[in-house]
Each structure stands twice: as C-alpha cells, then as structure tokens.
mmCIF file of N, CA and C in Angstrom:
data_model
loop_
_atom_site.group_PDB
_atom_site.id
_atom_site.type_symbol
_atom_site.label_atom_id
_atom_site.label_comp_id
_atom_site.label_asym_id
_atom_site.label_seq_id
_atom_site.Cartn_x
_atom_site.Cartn_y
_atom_site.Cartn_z
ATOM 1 N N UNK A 1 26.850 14.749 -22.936
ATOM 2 C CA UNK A 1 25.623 13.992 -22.756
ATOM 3 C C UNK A 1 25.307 13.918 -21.269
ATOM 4 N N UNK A 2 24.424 14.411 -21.034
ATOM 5 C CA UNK A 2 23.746 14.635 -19.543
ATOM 6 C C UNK A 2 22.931 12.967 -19.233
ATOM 7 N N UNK A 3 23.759 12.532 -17.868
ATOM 8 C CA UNK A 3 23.148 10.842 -17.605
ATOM 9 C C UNK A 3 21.939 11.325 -16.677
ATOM 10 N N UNK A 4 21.827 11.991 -16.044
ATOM 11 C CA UNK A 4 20.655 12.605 -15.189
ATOM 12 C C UNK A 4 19.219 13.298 -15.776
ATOM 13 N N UNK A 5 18.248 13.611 -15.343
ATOM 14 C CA UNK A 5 17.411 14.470 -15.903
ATOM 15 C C UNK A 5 17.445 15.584 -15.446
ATOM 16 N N UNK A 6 16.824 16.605 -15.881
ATOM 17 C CA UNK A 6 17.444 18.074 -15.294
ATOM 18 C C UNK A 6 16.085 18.215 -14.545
ATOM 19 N N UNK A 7 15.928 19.186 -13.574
ATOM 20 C CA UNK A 7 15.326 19.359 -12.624
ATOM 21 C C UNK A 7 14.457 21.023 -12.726
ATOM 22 N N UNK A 8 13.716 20.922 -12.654
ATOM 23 C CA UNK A 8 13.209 21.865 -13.319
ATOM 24 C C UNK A 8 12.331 22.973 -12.209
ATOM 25 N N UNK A 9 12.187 23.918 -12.074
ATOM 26 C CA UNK A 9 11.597 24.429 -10.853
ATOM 27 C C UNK A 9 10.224 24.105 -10.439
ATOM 28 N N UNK A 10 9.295 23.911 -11.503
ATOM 29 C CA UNK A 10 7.888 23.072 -11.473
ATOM 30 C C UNK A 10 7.849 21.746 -10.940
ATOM 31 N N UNK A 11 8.780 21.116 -11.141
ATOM 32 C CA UNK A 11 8.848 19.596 -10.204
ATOM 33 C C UNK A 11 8.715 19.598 -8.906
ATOM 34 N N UNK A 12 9.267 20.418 -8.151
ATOM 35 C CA UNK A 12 8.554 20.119 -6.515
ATOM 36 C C UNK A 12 7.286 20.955 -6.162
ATOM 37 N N UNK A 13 6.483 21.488 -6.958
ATOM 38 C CA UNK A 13 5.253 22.290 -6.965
ATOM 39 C C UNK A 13 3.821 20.801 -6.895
ATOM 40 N N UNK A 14 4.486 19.931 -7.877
ATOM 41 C CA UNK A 14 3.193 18.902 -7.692
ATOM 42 C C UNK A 14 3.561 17.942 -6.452
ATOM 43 N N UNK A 15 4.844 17.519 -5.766
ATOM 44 C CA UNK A 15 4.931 17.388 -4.711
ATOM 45 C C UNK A 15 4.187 17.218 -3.625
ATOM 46 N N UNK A 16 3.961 18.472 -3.222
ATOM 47 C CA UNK A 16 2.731 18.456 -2.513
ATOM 48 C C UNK A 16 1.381 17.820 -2.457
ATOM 49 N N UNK A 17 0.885 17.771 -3.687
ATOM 50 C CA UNK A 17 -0.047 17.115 -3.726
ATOM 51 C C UNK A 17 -0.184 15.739 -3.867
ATOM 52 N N UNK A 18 0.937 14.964 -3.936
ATOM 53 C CA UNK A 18 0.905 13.332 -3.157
ATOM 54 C C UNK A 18 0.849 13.180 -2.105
ATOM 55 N N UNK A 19 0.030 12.495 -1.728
ATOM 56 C CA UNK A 19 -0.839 12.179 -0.434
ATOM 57 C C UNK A 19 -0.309 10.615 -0.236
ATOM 58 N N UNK A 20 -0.106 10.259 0.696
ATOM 59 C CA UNK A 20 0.692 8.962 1.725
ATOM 60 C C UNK A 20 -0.301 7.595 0.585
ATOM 61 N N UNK A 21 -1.618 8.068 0.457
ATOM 62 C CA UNK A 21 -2.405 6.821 -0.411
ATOM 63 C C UNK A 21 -1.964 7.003 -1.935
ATOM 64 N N UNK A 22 -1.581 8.260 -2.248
ATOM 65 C CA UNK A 22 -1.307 7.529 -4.057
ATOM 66 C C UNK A 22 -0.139 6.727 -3.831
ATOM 67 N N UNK A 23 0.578 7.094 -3.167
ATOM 68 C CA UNK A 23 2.143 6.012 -3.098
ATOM 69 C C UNK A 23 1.512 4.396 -3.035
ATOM 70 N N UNK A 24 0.513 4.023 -2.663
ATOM 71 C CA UNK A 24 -0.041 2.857 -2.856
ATOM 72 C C UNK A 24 -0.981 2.435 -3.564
ATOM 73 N N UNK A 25 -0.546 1.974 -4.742
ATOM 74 C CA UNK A 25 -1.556 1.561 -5.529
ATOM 75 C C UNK A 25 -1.828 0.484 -5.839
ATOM 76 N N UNK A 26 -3.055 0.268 -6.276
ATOM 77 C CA UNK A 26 -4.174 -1.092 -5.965
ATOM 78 C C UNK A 26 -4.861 -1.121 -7.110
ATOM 79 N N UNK A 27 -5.028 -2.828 -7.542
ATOM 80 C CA UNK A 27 -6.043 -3.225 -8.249
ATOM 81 C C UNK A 27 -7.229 -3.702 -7.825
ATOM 82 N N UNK A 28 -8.656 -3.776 -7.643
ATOM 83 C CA UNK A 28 -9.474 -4.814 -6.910
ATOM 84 C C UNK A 28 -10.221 -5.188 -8.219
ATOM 85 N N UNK A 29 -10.393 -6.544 -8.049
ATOM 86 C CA UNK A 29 -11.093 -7.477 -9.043
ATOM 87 C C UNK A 29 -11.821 -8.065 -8.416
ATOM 88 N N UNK A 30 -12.636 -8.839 -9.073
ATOM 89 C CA UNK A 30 -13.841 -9.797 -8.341
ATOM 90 C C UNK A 30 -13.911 -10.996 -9.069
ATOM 91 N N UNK A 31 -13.551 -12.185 -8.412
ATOM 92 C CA UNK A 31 -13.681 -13.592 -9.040
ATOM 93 C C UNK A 31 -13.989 -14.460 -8.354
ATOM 94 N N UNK A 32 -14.830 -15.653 -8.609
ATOM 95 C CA UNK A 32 -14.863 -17.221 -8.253
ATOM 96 C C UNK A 32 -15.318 -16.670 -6.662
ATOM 97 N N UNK A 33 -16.654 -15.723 -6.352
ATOM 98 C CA UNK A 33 -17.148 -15.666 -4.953
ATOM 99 C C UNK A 33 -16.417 -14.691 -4.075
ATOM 100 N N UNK A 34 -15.207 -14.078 -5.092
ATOM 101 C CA UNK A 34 -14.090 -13.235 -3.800
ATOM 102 C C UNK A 34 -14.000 -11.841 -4.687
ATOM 103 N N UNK A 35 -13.599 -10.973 -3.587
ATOM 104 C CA UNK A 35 -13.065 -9.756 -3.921
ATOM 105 C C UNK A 35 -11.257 -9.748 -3.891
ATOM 106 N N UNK A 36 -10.907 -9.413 -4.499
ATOM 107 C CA UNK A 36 -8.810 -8.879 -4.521
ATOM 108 C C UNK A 36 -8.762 -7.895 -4.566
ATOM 109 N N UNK A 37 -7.549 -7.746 -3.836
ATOM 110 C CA UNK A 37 -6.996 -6.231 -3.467
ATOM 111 C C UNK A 37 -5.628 -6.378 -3.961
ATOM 112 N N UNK A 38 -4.765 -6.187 -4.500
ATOM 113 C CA UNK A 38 -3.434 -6.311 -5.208
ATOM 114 C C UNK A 38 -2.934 -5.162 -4.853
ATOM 115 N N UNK A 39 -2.171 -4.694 -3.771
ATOM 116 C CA UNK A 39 -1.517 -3.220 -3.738
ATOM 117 C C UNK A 39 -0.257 -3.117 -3.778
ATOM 118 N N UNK A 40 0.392 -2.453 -4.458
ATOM 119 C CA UNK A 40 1.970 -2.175 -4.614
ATOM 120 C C UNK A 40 2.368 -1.624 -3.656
ATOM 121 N N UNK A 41 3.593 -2.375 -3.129
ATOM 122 C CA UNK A 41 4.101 -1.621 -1.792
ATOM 123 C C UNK A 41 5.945 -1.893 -1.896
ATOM 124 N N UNK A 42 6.565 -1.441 -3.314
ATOM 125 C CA UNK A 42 8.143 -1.692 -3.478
ATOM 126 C C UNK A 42 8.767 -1.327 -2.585
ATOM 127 N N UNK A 43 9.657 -2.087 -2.262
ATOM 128 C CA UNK A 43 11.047 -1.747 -1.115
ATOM 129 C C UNK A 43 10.181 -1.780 0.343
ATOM 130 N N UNK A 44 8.997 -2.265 0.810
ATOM 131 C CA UNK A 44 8.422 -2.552 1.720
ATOM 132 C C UNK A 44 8.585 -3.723 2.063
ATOM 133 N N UNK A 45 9.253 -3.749 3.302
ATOM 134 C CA UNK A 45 9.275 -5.384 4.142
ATOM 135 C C UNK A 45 8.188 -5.802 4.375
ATOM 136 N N UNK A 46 7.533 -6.981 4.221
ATOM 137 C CA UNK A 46 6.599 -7.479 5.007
ATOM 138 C C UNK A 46 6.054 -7.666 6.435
ATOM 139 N N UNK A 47 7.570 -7.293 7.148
ATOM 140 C CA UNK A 47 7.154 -6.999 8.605
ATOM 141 C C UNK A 47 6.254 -5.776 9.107
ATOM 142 N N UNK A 48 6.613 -4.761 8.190
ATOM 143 C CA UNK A 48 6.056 -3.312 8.300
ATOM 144 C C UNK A 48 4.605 -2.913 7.634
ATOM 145 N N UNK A 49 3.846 -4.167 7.157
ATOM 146 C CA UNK A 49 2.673 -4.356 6.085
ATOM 147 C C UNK A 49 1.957 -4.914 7.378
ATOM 148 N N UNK A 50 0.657 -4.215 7.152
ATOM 149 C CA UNK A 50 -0.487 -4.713 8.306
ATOM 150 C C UNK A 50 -2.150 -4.603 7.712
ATOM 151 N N UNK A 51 -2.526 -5.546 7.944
ATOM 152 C CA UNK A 51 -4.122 -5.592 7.194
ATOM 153 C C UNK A 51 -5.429 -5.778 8.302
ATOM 154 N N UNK A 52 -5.904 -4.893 8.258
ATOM 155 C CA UNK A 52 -7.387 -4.985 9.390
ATOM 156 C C UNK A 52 -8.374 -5.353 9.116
ATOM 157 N N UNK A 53 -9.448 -5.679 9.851
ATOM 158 C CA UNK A 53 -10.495 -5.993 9.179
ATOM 159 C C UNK A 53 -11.198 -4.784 10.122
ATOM 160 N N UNK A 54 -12.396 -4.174 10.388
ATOM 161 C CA UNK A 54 -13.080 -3.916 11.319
ATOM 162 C C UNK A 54 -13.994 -3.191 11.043
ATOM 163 N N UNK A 55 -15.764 -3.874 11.464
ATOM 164 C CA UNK A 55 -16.935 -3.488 11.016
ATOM 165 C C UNK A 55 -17.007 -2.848 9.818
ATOM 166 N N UNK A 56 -17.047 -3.858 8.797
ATOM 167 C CA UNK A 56 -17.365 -3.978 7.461
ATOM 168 C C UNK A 56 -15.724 -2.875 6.488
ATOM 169 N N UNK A 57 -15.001 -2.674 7.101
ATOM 170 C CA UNK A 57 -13.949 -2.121 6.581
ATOM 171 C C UNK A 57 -12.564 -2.247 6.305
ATOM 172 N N UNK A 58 -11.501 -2.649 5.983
ATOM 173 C CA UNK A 58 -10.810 -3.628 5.574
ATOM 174 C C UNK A 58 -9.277 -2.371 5.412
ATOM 175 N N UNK A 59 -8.414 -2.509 6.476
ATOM 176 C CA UNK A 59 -7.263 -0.805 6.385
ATOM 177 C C UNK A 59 -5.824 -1.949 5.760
ATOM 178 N N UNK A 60 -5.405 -1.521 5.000
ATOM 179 C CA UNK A 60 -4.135 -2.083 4.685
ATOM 180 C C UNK A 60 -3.011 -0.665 4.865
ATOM 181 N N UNK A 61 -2.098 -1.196 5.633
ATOM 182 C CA UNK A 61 -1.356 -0.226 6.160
ATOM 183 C C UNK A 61 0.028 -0.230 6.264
ATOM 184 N N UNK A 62 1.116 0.221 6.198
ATOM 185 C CA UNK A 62 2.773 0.213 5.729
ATOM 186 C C UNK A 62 3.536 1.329 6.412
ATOM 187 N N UNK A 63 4.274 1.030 6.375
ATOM 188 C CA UNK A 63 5.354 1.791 6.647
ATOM 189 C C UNK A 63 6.896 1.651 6.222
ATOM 190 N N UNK A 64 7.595 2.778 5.857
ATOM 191 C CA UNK A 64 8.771 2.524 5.675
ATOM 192 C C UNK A 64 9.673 3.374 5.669
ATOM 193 N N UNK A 65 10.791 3.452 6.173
ATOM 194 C CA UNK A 65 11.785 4.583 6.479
ATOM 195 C C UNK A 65 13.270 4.381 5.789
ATOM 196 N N UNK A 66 14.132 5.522 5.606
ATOM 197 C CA UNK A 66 15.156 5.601 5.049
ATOM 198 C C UNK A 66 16.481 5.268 5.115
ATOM 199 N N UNK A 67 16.911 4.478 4.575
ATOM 200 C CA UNK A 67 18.319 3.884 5.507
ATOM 201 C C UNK A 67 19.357 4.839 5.980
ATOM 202 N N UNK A 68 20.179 4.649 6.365
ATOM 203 C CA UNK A 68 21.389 5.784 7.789
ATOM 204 C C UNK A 68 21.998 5.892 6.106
ATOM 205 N N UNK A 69 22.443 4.660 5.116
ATOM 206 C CA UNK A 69 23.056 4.549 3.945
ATOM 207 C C UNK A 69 22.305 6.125 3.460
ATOM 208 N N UNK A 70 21.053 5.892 2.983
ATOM 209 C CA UNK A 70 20.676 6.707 2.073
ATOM 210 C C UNK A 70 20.393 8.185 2.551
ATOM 211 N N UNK A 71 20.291 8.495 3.511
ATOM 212 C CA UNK A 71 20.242 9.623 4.786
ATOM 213 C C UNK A 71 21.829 10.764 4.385
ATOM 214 N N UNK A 72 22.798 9.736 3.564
ATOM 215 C CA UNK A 72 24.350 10.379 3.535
ATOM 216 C C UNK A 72 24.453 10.793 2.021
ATOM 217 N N UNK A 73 23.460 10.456 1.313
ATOM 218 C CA UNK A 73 23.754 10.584 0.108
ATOM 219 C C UNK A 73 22.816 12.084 -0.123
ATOM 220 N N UNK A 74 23.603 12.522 -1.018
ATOM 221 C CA UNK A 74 23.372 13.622 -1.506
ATOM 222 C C UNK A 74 22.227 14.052 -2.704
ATOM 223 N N UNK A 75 20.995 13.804 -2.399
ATOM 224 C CA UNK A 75 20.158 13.516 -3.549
ATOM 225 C C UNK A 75 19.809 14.710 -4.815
ATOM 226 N N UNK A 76 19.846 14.773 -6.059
ATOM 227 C CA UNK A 76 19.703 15.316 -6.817
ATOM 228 C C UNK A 76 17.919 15.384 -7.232
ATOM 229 N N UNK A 77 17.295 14.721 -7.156
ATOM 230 C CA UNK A 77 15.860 14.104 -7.005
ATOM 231 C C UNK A 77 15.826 13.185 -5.925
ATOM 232 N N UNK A 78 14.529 13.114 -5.415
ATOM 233 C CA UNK A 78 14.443 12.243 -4.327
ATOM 234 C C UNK A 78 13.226 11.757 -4.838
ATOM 235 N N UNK A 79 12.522 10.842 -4.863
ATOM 236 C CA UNK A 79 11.554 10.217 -5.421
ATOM 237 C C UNK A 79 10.721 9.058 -4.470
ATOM 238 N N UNK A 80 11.256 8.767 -3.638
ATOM 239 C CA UNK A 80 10.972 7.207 -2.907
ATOM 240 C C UNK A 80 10.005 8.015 -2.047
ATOM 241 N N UNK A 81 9.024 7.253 -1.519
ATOM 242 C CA UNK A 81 8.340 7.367 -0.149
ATOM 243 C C UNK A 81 8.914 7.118 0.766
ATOM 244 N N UNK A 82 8.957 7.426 1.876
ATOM 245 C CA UNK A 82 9.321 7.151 3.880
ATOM 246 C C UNK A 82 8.762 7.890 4.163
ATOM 247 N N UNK A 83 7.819 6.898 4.853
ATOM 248 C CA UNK A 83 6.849 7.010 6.063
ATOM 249 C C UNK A 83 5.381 6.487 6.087
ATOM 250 N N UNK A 84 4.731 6.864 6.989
ATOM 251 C CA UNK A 84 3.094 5.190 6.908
ATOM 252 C C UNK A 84 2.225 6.066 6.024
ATOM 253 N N UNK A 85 1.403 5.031 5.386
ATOM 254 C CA UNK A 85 0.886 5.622 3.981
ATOM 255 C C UNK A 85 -0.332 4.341 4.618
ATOM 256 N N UNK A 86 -1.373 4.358 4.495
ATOM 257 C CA UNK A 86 -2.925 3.514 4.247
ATOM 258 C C UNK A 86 -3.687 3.774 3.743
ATOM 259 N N UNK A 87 -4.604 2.986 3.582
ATOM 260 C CA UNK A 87 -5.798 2.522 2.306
ATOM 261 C C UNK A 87 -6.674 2.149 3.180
ATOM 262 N N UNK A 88 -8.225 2.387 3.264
ATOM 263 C CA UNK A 88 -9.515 1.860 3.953
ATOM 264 C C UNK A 88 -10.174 1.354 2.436
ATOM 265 N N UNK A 89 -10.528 0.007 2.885
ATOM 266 C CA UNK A 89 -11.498 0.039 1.768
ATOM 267 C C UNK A 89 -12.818 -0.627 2.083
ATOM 268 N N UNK A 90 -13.861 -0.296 1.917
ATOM 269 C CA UNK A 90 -15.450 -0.960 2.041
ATOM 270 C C UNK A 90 -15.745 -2.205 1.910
ATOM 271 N N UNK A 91 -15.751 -3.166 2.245
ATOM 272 C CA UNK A 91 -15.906 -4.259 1.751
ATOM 273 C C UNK A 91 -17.074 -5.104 2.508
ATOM 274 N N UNK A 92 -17.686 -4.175 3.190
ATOM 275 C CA UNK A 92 -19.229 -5.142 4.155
ATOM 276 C C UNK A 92 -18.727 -5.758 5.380
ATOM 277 N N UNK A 93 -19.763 -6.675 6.155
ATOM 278 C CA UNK A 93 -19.957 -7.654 7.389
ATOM 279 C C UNK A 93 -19.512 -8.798 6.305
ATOM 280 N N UNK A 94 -18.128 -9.298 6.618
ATOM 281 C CA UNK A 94 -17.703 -10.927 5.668
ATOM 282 C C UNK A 94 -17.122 -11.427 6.965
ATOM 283 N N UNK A 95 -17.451 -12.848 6.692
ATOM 284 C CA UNK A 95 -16.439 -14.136 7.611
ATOM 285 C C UNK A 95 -14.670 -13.889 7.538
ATOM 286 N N UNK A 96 -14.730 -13.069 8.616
ATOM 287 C CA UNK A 96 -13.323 -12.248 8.648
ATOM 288 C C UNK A 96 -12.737 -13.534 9.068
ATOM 289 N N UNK A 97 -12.636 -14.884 8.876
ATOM 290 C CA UNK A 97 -11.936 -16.329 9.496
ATOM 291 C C UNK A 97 -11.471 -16.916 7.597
ATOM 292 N N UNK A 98 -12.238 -16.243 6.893
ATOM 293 C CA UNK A 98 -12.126 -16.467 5.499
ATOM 294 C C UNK A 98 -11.062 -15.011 4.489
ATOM 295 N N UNK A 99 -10.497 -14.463 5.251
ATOM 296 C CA UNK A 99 -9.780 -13.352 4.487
ATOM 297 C C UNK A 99 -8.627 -13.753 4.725
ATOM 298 N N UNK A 100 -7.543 -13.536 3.626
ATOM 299 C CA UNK A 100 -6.564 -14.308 3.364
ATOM 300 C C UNK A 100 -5.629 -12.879 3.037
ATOM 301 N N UNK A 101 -4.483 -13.053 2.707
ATOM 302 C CA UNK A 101 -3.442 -12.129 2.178
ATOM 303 C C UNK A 101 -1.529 -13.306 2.268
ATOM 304 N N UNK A 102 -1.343 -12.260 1.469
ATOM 305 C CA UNK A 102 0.401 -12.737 1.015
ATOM 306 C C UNK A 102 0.908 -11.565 0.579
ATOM 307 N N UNK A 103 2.081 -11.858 0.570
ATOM 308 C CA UNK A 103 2.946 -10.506 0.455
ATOM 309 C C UNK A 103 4.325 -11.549 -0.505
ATOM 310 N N UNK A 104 4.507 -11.076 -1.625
ATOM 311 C CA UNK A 104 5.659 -11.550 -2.072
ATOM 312 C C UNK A 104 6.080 -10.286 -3.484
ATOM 313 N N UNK A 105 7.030 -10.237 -3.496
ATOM 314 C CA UNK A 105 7.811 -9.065 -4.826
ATOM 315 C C UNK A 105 7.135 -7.916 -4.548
ATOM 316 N N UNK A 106 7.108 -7.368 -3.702
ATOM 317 C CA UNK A 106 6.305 -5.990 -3.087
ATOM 318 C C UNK A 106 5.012 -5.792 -3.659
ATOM 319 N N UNK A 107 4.587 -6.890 -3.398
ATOM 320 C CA UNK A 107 2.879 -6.974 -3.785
ATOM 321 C C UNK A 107 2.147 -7.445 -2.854
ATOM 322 N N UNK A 108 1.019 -7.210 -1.728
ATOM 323 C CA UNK A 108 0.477 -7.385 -1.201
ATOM 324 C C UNK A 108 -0.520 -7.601 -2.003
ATOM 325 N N UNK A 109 -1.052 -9.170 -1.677
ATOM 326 C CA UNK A 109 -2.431 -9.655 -2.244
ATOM 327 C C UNK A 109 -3.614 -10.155 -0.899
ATOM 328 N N UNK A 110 -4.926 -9.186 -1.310
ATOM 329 C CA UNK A 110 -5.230 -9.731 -0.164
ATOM 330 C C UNK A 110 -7.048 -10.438 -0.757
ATOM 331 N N UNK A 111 -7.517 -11.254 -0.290
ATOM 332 C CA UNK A 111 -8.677 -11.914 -1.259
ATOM 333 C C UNK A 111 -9.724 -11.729 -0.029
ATOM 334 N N UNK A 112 -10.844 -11.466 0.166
ATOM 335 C CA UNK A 112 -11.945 -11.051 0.882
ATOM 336 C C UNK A 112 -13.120 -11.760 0.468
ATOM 337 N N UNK A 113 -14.075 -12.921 1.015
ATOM 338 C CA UNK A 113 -15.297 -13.594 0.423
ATOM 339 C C UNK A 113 -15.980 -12.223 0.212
ATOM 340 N N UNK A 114 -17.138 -12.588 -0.545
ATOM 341 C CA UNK A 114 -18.472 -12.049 -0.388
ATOM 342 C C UNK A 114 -19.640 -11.952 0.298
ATOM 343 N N UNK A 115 -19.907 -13.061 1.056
ATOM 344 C CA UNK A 115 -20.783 -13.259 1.550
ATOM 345 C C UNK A 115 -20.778 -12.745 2.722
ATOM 346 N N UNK A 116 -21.693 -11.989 3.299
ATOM 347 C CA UNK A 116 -21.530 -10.963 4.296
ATOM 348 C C UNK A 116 -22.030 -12.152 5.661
ATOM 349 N N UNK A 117 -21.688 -11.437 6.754
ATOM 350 C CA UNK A 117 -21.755 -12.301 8.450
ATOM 351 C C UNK A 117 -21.544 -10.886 9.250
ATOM 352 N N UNK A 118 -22.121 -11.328 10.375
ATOM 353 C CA UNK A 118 -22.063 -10.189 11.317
ATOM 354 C C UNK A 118 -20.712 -10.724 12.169
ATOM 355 N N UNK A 119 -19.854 -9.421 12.135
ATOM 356 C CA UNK A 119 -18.244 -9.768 13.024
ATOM 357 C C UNK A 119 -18.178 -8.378 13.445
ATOM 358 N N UNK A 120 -16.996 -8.673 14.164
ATOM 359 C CA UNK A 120 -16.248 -7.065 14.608
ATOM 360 C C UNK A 120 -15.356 -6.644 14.518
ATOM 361 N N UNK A 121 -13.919 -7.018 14.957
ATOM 362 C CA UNK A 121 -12.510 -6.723 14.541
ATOM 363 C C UNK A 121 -11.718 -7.922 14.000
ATOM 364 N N UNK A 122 -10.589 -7.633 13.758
ATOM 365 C CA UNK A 122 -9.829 -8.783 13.477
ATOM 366 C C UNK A 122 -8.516 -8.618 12.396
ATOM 367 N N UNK A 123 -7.041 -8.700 13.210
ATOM 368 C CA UNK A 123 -5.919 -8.550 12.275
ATOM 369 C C UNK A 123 -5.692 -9.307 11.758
ATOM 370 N N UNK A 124 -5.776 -9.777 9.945
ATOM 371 C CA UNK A 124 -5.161 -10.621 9.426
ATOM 372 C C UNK A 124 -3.831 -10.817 9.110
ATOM 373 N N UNK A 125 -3.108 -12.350 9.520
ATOM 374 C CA UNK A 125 -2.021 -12.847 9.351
ATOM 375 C C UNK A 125 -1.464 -12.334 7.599
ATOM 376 N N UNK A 126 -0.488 -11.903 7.924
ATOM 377 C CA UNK A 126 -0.074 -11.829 5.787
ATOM 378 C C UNK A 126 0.962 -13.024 6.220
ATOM 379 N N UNK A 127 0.833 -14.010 4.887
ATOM 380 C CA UNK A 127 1.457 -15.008 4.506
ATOM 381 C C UNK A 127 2.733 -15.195 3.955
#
C-alpha cells in the first residue's frame, strides 16, 4: 500500500502556470455600507502581510520564505508557496481613515466603506 501519491510526469507541466496571485485567494462581499476582502494567506505571519491603499486602489501584499528546516528535507512533491505574491484591487476614492483589516488563522480580513472622498496614499495598520 503506497502512503504517498505517485507523481506523474504531467504534474510539473501545470506548474508553470501558477502565478504568485492564484496562491492567494479571496472572497469580496458587500454588506451593511462596506466592501470585504477575505484572502487566504496559510502559514503567513502577519508581520510579512501588508495592505495599501493608493488613489482609488487597495494592494494586499505577503511574503513568505522557506525554513533552513525545510530547505534539508528531501521533497517528493513540493506544493507550498515561497516568495511575495499580491493582489490590486479597485475599490474607488474612500475615507482611507475608515479601512480596517485583521489577520487571524491565515485569513486576512480587510472591510473598505463605500462612500467615495478624494485621498491619496495610505498604509493600513492590520489588527
């Protein structure tokens, strides 16, 4: 009984075509006056998670690298992401003093008003 999956020569052919943004994936909903952004970011510290605001555009951004541990191991599949991966998303001129975010169980939540204001830059604090 084989505990592994077997590896097949077609498996590192689609490889390539993951791009740094599918590794992050996102829900956005709209409720109660706000927009959400919910993006999955597993085995990501919160120190290495960064959210922008700037002229009407909103970059959530990560990074993450491989431990010296896992660097020694001998991988049969390798599957994990390492390295910076971001997301731009549209979201208008909003009261960038009103955008909020948290980061808890490798979920970055970040909530954005609606109501548009003329601003310019601005890094939001994650919680």
């Amino acid at each position: 009984m084989r505990m592994l999956p077997r590896r097949y020569d077609l498996d590192s052919m689609f490889d390539a075509f993951l791009t740094p943004t599918e590794n992050m994936k996102c829900d956005i909903y709209e409720k109660e006056g706000s927009y959400y952004i919910e993006a999955d970011m597993p085995g990501i510290d919160k120190k290495n998670v960064k959210v922008d605001y700037d002229n009407g555009y909103l970059t959530i951004s990560a990074e993450t690298s491989s431990s010296n541990e896992e660097n020694e191991k001998e991988f049969i599949r390798h599957e994990r992401f390492y390295g910076s991966m971001e997301r731009k998303f549209y979201v208008g001129e909003v009261n960038d003093e009103e955008i909020t975010a948290s980061f808890k169980d490798g979920v970055l939540k970040v909530q954005v008003p609606k109501e548009t204001v003329k601003r310019t830059n601005k890094t939001i604090d994650i919680n």
